[in-house]
Structures are given as C-alpha cells and as structure tokens.
XYZ file of C-alpha atoms in Angstrom:
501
model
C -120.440 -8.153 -106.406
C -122.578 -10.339 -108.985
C -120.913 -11.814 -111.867
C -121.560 -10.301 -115.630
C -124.645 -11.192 -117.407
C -122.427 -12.182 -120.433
C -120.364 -14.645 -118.449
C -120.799 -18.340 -118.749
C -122.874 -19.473 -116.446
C -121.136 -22.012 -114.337
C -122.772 -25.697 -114.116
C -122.971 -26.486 -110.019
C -121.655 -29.571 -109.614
C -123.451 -33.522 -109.001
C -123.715 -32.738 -105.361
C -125.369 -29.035 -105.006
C -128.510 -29.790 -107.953
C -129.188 -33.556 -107.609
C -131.937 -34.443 -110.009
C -135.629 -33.463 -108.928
C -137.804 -36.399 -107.051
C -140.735 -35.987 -109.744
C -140.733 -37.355 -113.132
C -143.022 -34.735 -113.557
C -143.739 -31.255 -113.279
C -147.364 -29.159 -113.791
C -148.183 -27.808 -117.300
C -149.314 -24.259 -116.121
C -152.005 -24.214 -118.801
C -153.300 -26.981 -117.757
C -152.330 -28.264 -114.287
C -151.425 -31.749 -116.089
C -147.684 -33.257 -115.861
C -145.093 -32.896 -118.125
C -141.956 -34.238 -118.682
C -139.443 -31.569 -117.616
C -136.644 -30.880 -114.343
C -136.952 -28.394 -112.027
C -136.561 -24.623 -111.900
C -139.533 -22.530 -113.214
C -142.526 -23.936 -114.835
C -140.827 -23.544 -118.325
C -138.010 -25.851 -117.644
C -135.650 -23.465 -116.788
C -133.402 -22.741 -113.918
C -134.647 -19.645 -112.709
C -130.934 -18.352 -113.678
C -132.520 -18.174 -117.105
C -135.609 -17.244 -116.373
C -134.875 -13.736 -116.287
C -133.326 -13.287 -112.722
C -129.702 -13.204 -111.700
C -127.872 -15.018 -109.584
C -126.442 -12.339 -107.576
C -126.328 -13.756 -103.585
C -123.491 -15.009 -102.434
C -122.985 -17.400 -99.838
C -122.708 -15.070 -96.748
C -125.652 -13.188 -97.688
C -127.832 -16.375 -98.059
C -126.309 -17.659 -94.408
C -127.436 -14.023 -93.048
C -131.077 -14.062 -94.901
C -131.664 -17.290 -93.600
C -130.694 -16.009 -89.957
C -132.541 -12.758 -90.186
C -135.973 -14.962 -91.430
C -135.599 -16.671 -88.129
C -134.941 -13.637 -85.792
C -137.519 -10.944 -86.628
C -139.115 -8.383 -84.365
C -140.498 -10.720 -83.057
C -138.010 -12.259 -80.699
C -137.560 -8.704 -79.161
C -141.238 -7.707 -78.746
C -144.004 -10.433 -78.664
C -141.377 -12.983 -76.213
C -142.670 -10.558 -73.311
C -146.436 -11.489 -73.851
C -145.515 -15.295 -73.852
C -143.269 -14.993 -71.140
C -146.275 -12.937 -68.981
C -148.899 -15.457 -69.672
C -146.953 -18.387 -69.438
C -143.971 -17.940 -66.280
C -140.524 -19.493 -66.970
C -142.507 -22.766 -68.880
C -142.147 -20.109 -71.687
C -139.121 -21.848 -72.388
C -141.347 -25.349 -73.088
C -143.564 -23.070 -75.591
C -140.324 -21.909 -77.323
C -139.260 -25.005 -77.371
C -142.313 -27.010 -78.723
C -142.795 -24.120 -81.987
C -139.111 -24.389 -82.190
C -139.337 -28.199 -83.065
C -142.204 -27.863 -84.906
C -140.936 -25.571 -87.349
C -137.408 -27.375 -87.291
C -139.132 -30.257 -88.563
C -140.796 -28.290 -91.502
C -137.543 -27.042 -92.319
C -136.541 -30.410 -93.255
C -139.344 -31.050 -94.740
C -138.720 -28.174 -96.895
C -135.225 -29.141 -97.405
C -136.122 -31.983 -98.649
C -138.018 -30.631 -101.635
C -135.562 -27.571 -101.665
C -132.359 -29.690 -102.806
C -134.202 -31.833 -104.766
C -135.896 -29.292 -106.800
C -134.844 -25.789 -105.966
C -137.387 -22.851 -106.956
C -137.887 -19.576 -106.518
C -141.563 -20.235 -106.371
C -140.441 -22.787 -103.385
C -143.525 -24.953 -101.822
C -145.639 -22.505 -103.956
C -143.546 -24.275 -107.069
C -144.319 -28.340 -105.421
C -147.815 -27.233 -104.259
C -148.484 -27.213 -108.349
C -145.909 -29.893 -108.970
C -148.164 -32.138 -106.712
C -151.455 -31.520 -106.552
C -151.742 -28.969 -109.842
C -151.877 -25.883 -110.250
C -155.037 -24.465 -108.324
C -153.144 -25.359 -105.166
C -149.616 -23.765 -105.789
C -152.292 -20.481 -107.387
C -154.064 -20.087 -103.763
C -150.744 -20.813 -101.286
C -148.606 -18.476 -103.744
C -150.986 -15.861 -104.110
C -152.068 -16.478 -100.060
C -148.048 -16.074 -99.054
C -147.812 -13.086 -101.403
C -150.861 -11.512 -99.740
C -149.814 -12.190 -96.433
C -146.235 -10.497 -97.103
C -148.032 -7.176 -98.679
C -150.174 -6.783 -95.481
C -146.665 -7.383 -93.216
C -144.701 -4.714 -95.532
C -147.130 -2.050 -94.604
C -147.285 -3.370 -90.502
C -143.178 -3.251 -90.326
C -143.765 0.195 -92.252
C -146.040 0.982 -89.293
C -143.900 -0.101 -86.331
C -140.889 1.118 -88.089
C -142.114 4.761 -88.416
C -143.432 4.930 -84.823
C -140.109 3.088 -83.469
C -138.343 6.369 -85.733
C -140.889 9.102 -83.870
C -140.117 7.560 -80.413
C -136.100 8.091 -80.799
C -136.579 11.666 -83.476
C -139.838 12.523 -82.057
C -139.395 15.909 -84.561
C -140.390 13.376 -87.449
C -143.913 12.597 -87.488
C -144.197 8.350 -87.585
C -145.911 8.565 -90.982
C -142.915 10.247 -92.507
C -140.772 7.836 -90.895
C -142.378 5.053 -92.393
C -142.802 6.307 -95.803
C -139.265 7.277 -95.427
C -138.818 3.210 -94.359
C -140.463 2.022 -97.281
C -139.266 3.897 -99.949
C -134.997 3.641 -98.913
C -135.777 -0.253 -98.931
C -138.181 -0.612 -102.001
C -135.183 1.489 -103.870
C -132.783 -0.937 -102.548
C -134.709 -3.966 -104.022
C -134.878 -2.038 -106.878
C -131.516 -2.018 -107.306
C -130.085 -5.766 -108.072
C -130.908 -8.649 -106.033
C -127.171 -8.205 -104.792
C -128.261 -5.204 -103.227
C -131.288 -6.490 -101.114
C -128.777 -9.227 -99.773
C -126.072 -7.205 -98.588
C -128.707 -5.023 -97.334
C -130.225 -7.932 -95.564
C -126.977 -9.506 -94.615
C -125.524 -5.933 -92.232
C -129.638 -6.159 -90.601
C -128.710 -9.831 -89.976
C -125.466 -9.205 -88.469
C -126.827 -6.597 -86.204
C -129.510 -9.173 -84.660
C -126.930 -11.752 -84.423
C -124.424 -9.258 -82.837
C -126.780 -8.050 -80.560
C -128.500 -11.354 -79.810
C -124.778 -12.706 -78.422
C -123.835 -10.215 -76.728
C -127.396 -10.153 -74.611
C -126.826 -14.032 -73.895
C -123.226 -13.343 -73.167
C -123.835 -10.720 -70.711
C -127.063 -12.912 -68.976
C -124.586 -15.880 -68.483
C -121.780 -14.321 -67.341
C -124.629 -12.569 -64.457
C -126.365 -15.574 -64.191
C -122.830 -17.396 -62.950
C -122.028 -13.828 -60.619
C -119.373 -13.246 -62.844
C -120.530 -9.923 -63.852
C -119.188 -6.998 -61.902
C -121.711 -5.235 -59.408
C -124.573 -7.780 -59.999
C -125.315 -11.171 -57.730
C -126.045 -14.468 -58.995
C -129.952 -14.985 -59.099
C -129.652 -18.729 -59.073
C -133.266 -20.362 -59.298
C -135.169 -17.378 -57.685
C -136.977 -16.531 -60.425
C -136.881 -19.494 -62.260
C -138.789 -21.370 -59.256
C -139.676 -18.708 -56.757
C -142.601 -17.166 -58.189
C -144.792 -19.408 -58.208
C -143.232 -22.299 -59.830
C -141.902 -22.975 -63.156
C -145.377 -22.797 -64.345
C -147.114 -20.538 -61.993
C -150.265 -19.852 -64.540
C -150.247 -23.517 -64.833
C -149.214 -26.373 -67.529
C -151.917 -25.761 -70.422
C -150.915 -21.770 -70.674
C -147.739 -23.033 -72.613
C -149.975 -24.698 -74.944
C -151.628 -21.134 -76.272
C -148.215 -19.689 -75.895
C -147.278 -22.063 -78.654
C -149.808 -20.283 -81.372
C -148.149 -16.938 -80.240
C -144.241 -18.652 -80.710
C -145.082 -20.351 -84.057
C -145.879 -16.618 -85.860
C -142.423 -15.291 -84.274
C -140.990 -18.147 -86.982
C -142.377 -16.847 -89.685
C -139.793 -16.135 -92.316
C -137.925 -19.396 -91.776
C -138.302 -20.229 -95.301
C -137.580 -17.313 -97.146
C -134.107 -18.775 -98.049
C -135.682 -21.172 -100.179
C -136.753 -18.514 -102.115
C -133.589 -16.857 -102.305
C -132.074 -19.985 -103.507
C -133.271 -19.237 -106.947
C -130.564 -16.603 -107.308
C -127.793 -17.894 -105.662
C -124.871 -19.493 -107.567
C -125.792 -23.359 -106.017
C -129.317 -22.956 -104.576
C -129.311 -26.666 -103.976
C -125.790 -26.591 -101.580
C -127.561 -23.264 -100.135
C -130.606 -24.312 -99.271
C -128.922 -27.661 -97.404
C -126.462 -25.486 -95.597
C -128.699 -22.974 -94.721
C -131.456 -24.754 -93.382
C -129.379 -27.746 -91.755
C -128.405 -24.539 -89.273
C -131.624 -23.828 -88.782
C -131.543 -25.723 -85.516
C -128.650 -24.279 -83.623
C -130.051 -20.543 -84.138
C -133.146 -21.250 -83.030
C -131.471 -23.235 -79.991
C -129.131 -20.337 -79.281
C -131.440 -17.416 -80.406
C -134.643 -17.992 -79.125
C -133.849 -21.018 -75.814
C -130.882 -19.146 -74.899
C -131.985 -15.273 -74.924
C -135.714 -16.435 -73.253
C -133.663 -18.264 -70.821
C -131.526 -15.342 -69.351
C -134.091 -13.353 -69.132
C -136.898 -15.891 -66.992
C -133.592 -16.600 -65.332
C -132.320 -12.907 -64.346
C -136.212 -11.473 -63.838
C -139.471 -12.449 -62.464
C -141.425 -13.512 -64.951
C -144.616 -10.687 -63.679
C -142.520 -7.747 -63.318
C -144.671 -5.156 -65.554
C -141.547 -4.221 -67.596
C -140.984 -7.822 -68.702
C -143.939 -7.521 -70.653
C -143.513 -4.353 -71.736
C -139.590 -4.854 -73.169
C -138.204 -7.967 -71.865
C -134.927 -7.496 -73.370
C -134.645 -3.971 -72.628
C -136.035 -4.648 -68.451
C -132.790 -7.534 -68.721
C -130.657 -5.095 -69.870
C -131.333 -2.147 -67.382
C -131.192 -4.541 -64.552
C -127.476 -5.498 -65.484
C -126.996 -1.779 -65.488
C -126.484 -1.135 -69.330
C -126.800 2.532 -69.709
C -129.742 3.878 -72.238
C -130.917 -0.049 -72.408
C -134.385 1.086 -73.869
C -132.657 3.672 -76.620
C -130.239 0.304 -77.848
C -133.296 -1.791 -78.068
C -135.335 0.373 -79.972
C -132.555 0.594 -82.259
C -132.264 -2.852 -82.387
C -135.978 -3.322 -83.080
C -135.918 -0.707 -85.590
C -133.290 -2.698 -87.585
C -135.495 -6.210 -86.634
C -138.028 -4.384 -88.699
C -135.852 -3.293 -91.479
C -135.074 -6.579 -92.098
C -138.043 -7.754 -92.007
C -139.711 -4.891 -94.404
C -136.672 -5.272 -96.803
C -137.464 -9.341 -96.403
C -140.912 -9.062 -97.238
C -140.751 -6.972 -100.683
C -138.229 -9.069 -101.643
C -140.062 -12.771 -101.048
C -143.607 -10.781 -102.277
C -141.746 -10.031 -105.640
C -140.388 -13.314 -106.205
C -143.445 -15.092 -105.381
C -145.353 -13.181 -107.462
C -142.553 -13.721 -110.181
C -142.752 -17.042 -109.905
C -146.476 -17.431 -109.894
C -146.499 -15.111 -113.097
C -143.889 -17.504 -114.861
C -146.786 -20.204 -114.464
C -149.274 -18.345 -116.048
C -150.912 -17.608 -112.221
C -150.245 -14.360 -112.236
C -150.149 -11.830 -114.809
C -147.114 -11.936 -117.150
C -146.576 -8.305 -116.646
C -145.362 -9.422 -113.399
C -142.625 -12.138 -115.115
C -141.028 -9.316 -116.594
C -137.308 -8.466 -115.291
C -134.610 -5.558 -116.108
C -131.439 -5.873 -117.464
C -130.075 -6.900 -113.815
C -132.494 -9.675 -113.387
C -135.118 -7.525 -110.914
C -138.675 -8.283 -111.302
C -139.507 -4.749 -111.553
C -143.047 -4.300 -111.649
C -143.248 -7.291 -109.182
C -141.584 -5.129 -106.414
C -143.192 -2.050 -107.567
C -146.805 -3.631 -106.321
C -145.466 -5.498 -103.418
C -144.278 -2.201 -102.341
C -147.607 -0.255 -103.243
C -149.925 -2.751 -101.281
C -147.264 -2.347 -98.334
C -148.284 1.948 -99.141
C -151.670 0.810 -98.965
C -152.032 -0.989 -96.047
C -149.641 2.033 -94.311
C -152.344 4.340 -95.573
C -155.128 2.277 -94.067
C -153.278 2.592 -90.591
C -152.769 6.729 -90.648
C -155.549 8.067 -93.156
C -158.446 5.781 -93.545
C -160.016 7.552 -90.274
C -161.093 4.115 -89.349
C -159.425 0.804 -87.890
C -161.496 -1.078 -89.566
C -159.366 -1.958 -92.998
C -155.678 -2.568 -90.957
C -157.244 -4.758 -88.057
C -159.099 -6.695 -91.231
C -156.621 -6.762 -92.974
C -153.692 -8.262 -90.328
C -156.205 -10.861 -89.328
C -156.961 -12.126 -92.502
C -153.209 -12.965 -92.870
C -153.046 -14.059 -89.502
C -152.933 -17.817 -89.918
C -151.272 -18.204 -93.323
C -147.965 -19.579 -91.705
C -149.834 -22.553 -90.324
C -151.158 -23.212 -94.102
C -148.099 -22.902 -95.587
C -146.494 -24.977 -92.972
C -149.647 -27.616 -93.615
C -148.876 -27.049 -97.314
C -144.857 -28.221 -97.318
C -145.812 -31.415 -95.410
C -148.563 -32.530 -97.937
C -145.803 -31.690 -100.782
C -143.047 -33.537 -98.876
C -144.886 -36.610 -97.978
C -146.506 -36.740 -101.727
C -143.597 -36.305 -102.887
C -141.373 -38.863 -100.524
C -143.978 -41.287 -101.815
C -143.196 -41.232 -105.346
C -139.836 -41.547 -104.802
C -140.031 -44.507 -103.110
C -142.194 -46.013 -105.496
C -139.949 -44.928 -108.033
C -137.072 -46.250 -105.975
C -135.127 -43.006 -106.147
C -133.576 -41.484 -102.796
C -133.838 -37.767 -101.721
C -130.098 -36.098 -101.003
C -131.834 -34.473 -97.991
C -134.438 -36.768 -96.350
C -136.988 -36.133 -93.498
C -136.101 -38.038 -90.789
C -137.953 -41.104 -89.709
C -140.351 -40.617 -92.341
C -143.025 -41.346 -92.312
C -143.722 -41.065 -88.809
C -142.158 -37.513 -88.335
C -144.232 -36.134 -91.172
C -147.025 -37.544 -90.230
C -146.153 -35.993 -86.930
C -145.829 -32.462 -88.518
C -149.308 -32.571 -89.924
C -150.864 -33.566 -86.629
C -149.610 -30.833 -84.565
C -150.129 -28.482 -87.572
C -154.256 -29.757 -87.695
C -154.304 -29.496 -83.789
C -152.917 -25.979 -83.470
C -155.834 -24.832 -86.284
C -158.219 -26.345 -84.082
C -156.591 -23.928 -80.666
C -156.824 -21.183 -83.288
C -160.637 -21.795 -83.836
C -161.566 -22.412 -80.102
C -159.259 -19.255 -78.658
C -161.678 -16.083 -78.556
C -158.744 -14.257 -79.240
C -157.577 -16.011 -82.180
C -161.282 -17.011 -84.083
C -161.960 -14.086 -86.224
C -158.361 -14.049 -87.635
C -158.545 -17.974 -88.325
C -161.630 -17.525 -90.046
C -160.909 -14.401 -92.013
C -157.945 -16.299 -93.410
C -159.325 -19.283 -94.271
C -162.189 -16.911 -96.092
C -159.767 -15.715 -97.937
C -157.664 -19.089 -98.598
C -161.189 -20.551 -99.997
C -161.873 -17.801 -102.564
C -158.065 -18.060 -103.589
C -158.190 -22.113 -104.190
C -161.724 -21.254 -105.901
C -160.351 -18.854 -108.081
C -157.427 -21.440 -108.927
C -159.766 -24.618 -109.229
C -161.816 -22.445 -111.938
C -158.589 -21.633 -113.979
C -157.434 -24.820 -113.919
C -160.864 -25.898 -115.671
C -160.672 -23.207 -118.258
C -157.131 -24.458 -119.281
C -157.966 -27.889 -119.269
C -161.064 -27.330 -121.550
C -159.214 -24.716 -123.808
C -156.441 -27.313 -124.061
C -159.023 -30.176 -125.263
C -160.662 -28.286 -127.519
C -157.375 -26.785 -129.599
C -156.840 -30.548 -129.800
C-alpha cells in the first residue's frame, strides 16, 4: 500500500511542485519572514517532517469527493427545499459557485505551496503567525465539536436500524472503529475514506439515474411528471424570490469539507498534481451531485409534501417504488457520517500537527510514530469528539452541545474569508514580483474581490437572521479570543527574539 520508509524518496517532477509564490515564509518564533520554500514551517516538505506519504491517487480523488458530499446532501437539502420551493435549485446553485470559486482560490495557493497546514500554513505566511494560530486552532475546534455531532447522528442512525443497541453504544462503537483506523497509517484512513466515498458516489448516480429515466416516463409503472411540480405549486418560487437568499447560508455549511484535500496533499506522493486534479473536479461533482440529485427530486415531488422535508431522498425513492427506500437511506446516511467522522479526526490531527510544527501548538502534538501518524494529535481530536458525545447523552443538560455546535457554526465562512485574503495577498506579490501562479484565479482581481463580497454579505444575513445570531456571535467570540491569544504570542516571540540579540 505505502512505500517503505527506507526507500528513496522520489523528487515529483517541474510540473506537480512549481516553486512557492512567496519569497518568504513566517519564522514561527517570531511571525517575521524568512528565506525558505514551502512545506512546514521548518523548510521541509511535510514528507520529512515526520508524516508519510501514504495516499495514493484514487484515495485523494475519493477524499476530495466525500468532503463535498457529506450528510448533508441527504438530510439538510429537505429543509432548503421546504422553505424555498423548486428555486432551491438557484440556492444550490449560488453556494455552489461561491465555494467553486474558493476552491480556486485555494488551488491557487495549494500548487504553489502545498501544506498540510493548508490556508492555516498562508494565513501565517501572509499576515504572521497570530492569524494562521486563530484560523488553525478555529478549524481544529470546529472539527472536534463535528467528530462528536457525526458520533451523535451516527449512533442514533445505528439504534433506528438495531434498535437492541442503545445509540450511545453505537456511537462510541463509531468513534472508536474509526479513531483505530486513523491510528493505523494514513494509508488506512484513505482507503477507509475512499470505499465511504464510493458508496455516496454509487448511490448518488444511481438516485439521478433512476429520477431521469422517471422524469422522461421511461421507468416502468411510473408517468412522466413533466413541470407539475416544478411549476404547479405555486410557482417556481412559491415562498417567494428572497427565501433562496437564506437558503444560501443553509447550502454553504452542506460544503463544508471541500478543502480537506488540501490537507491531504501533504501525504500524497505529488500533493501539488493532487491538489490541481482534485480540486479542478470540484465543479462537475458539485454540478452533478448536488444540481442534479435536488433537481429530480423538486422535479418528481411537490416541493410541501411533509415527507420531502422529512427524507427527501428517501420520499423520491418510495415514490418510484424502491422497496425498503427509508432502510437504504439510512444506510446511506450512516456511511455519509462515517465519512465524515473518519474525515474530521483525520483533518483535526493534521491541523493540529501542523500548527504544532510552528510552534502554535504544543510540540507534543508534532510528534509522529514510526508510520508517520501524529499519534497524540488523533488521540485528542478523538477525545474532544468523546467529549462533546458525552455532553449530548450524560451532561443532563443541553446546554454544553447546543453551545458548543453554535460556536462552530460560522467557522466555514471565516475560513472561506481567510483563503481569499491569502490568495489575493498573495496574487499581489507575485505580480509585483513578476512571477506567475501554475493555477491562477480567474479574472483576478475582480473574481476575488467578488468572493470576499458575497463572503462579508452572507456574515451580515448571519447576524440579522434570528435563527442564525447567537451562533454567529458565539463564533466570532471565540475567533476573537483565538486571534488574541495569537497576537500576544507573537509579541512574546518578537521581544524574546530582540532581546537574545
């Protein structure tokens, strides 16, 4: 599967590791440049940092599918598609573009400099190192809290199809079989992640296949609905035009996990050539994926039909007469979550890894085994993900899950804001240098500009949606104190470092 730890390490060639943008990357006892390349903050592709590169090609193609289809796709797409009528398809579509475009943005920095640490790893690079502290230790957070949620829904998906195991069981059960496979070798997480993948994708085609061919009247024993739904109920919008703009908020957190491949890249053979493949696809799956399913199903159902919100997939799938639809998509979902549990130890660790190689986390967490797995790295990701379970079944109280989910609630949208600062600092210094990126944004600078626009607008929905306030605010609480806590390290370094002078 992975290639000895003795063995050469082969050079990638010219075109999968151009040279990084920056002259420069952040001293991490200071925050100050320093000559160096890319990789980790000591100069060093993180192939030598400690971790192994042990994913091949396929598996990166599947992680970066299964960060775009999560859970989700298959349960949240019936609230937008209740609130919002067919014009769902126009919310889809809008987050869709939107994160497309940060994608490229991302790829942009990706090829140029690929990191385990990612934007985390440019956040430092450009505007030192309190900013890549609070969005690496923000991401990391907001990953521990979503280990322990897919924990949750996991165990009580289990207890709904075994209902002899109690859900708590289930999802200790959950936690433990995937922390042991991350445990393992990083080899083992990605085939792991790459059979989840494969069963979303599987399952994903089929559902559009079967909606088309019943959509055309092709399918045996079911009639064509032709516009009915699409236009009968009320319109294409029937709760009017601004519902797809809240919709939006709901779509752009169903994205979340896009970037995880750049984090992967660090430990695949040629992260650059990865990363560009990877995310260059990015576009077609949510096209096909997320357009394509939503589609067949505003298209075969009316959009208010109770059990369109409940289980849109599964209502679809009962009204083309698949037998035990509900029992396939809780299976489904069940293995949505496993991916996304197994997902989120694994991008937790490396962040955490990577912020530790900086000197922004403890070193204990730098440390690896002798087949390159941050041990004690996934060892806490996967206790905070026990702790926030624990919250949910024995704290007696609500109180500590619901606080904790909302004050991770809008960390996408920062990281998102985060990658287009990065990529339009960095684009800038390119240009002065007169150096051009292998990947570039497209019709920069307008586009980026663009990005961080809509990004700045949908904080502002966030802030004026009573539904949506207390987690915005609880999250940027908790981005502040982060940033402060970096800002005041960064001081300390600087000052120890002038005074050994």
């Amino acid at each position: 599967m992975t290639r000895d730890s003795a063995a050469p390490r082969q050079a990638p060639p010219p075109e999968a590791a151009p040279r990084p943008l920056a002259t420069a990357t952040t001293r991490p006892d200071t925050g100050r440049p320093t000559a160096g390349g890319s990789g980790t903050a000591a100069g060093q592709p993180d192939g030598e940092s400690g971790l192994k590169r042990g994913l091949r090609n396929r598996q990166m193609s599947m992680i970066a599918i299964g960060g775009v289809v999560g859970a989700g796709l298959f349960v949240g797409s019936g609230t937008v598609i209740r609130s919002t009528g067919p014009a769902a398809l126009l919310s889809y579509a809008i987050a869709g573009l939107l994160v497309i475009l940060v994608m490229r943005m991302l790829a942009e920095l990706a090829v140029a400099d690929p990191s385990t640490g990612s934007f985390a790893h440019y956040a430092s690079r450009e505007f030192g190192s309190w900013c890549g502290l609070a969005i690496g230790w923000l991401y990391a957070y907001s990953w521990w809290v979503t280990v322990g949620l897919e924990a949750v829904i996991g165990g009580e998906l289990a207890h709904h199809l075994v209902p002899a195991v109690p859900a708590w069981v289930a999802s200790l059960v959950l936690l433990a079989a995937l922390t042991a496979s991350n445990l393992i070798h990083v080899a083992a997480f990605g085939e792991a992640e790459y059979w989840f993948a494969l069963v979303k994708v599987v399952a994903i085609v089929a559902f559009i296949g079967l909606g088309l061919l019943a959509v055309a009247g092709l399918l045996p024993g079911t009639d064509s609905p032709g516009t009915a739904n699409l236009l009968g109920h009320g319109g294409f919008a029937p709760e009017g035009w601004y519902a797809v703009l809240p919709s939006v908020l709901t779509v752009i957190f169903a994205f979340g996990g896009a970037e995880v491949v750049t984090i992967a890249a660090g430990e695949a053979p040629r992260p650059a050539e990865a990363v560009r493949k990877a995310i260059r696809s990015t576009t077609a799956r949510i096209l096909i994926f997320y357009i394509g399913s939503i589609g067949v199903i505003v298209t075969l159902l009316p959009y208010d039909r109770a059990s369109v919100t409940a289980s849109p997939y599964s209502a679809a799938l009962d009204a083309l007469g698949v037998p035990q639809a509900g029992r396939i998509m809780d299976l489904i979902v069940l293995v949505a979550v496993a991916s996304c549990l197994n997902s989120g130890l694994y991008t937790a660790s490396r962040m955490l890894f990577a912020l530790a190689r900086k000197g922004e986390a403890p070193r204990l967490f730098a440390r690896t085994n002798a087949r390159g797995v941050p041990v004690p790295a996934v060892l806490v990701a996967a206790l905070a993900g026990l702790l926030t379970l624990a919250s949910k079944y024995f704290a007696g109280t609500a109180t500590i899950f619901t606080f904790l989910l909302d004050s991770t609630g809008a960390v996408i949208v920062l990281m998102y804001l985060c990658v287009a600062a990065c990529q339009i600092r960095s684009r800038m210094r390119a240009e002065r240098l007169g150096r051009t990126p292998a990947v570039r944004m497209w019709a920069y600078p307008y586009l980026s500009w663009t990005v961080v626009t809509a990004l700045a607008a949908v904080l502002v929905l966030l802030a004026f949606d009573a539904t949506t306030q207390r987690s915005l605010f609880l999250t940027l609480a908790v981005t502040v104190a982060a940033a402060g806590v970096g800002v005041v390290r960064q001081r300390r370094a600087r000052r120890g470092a002038e005074a050994a002078r």
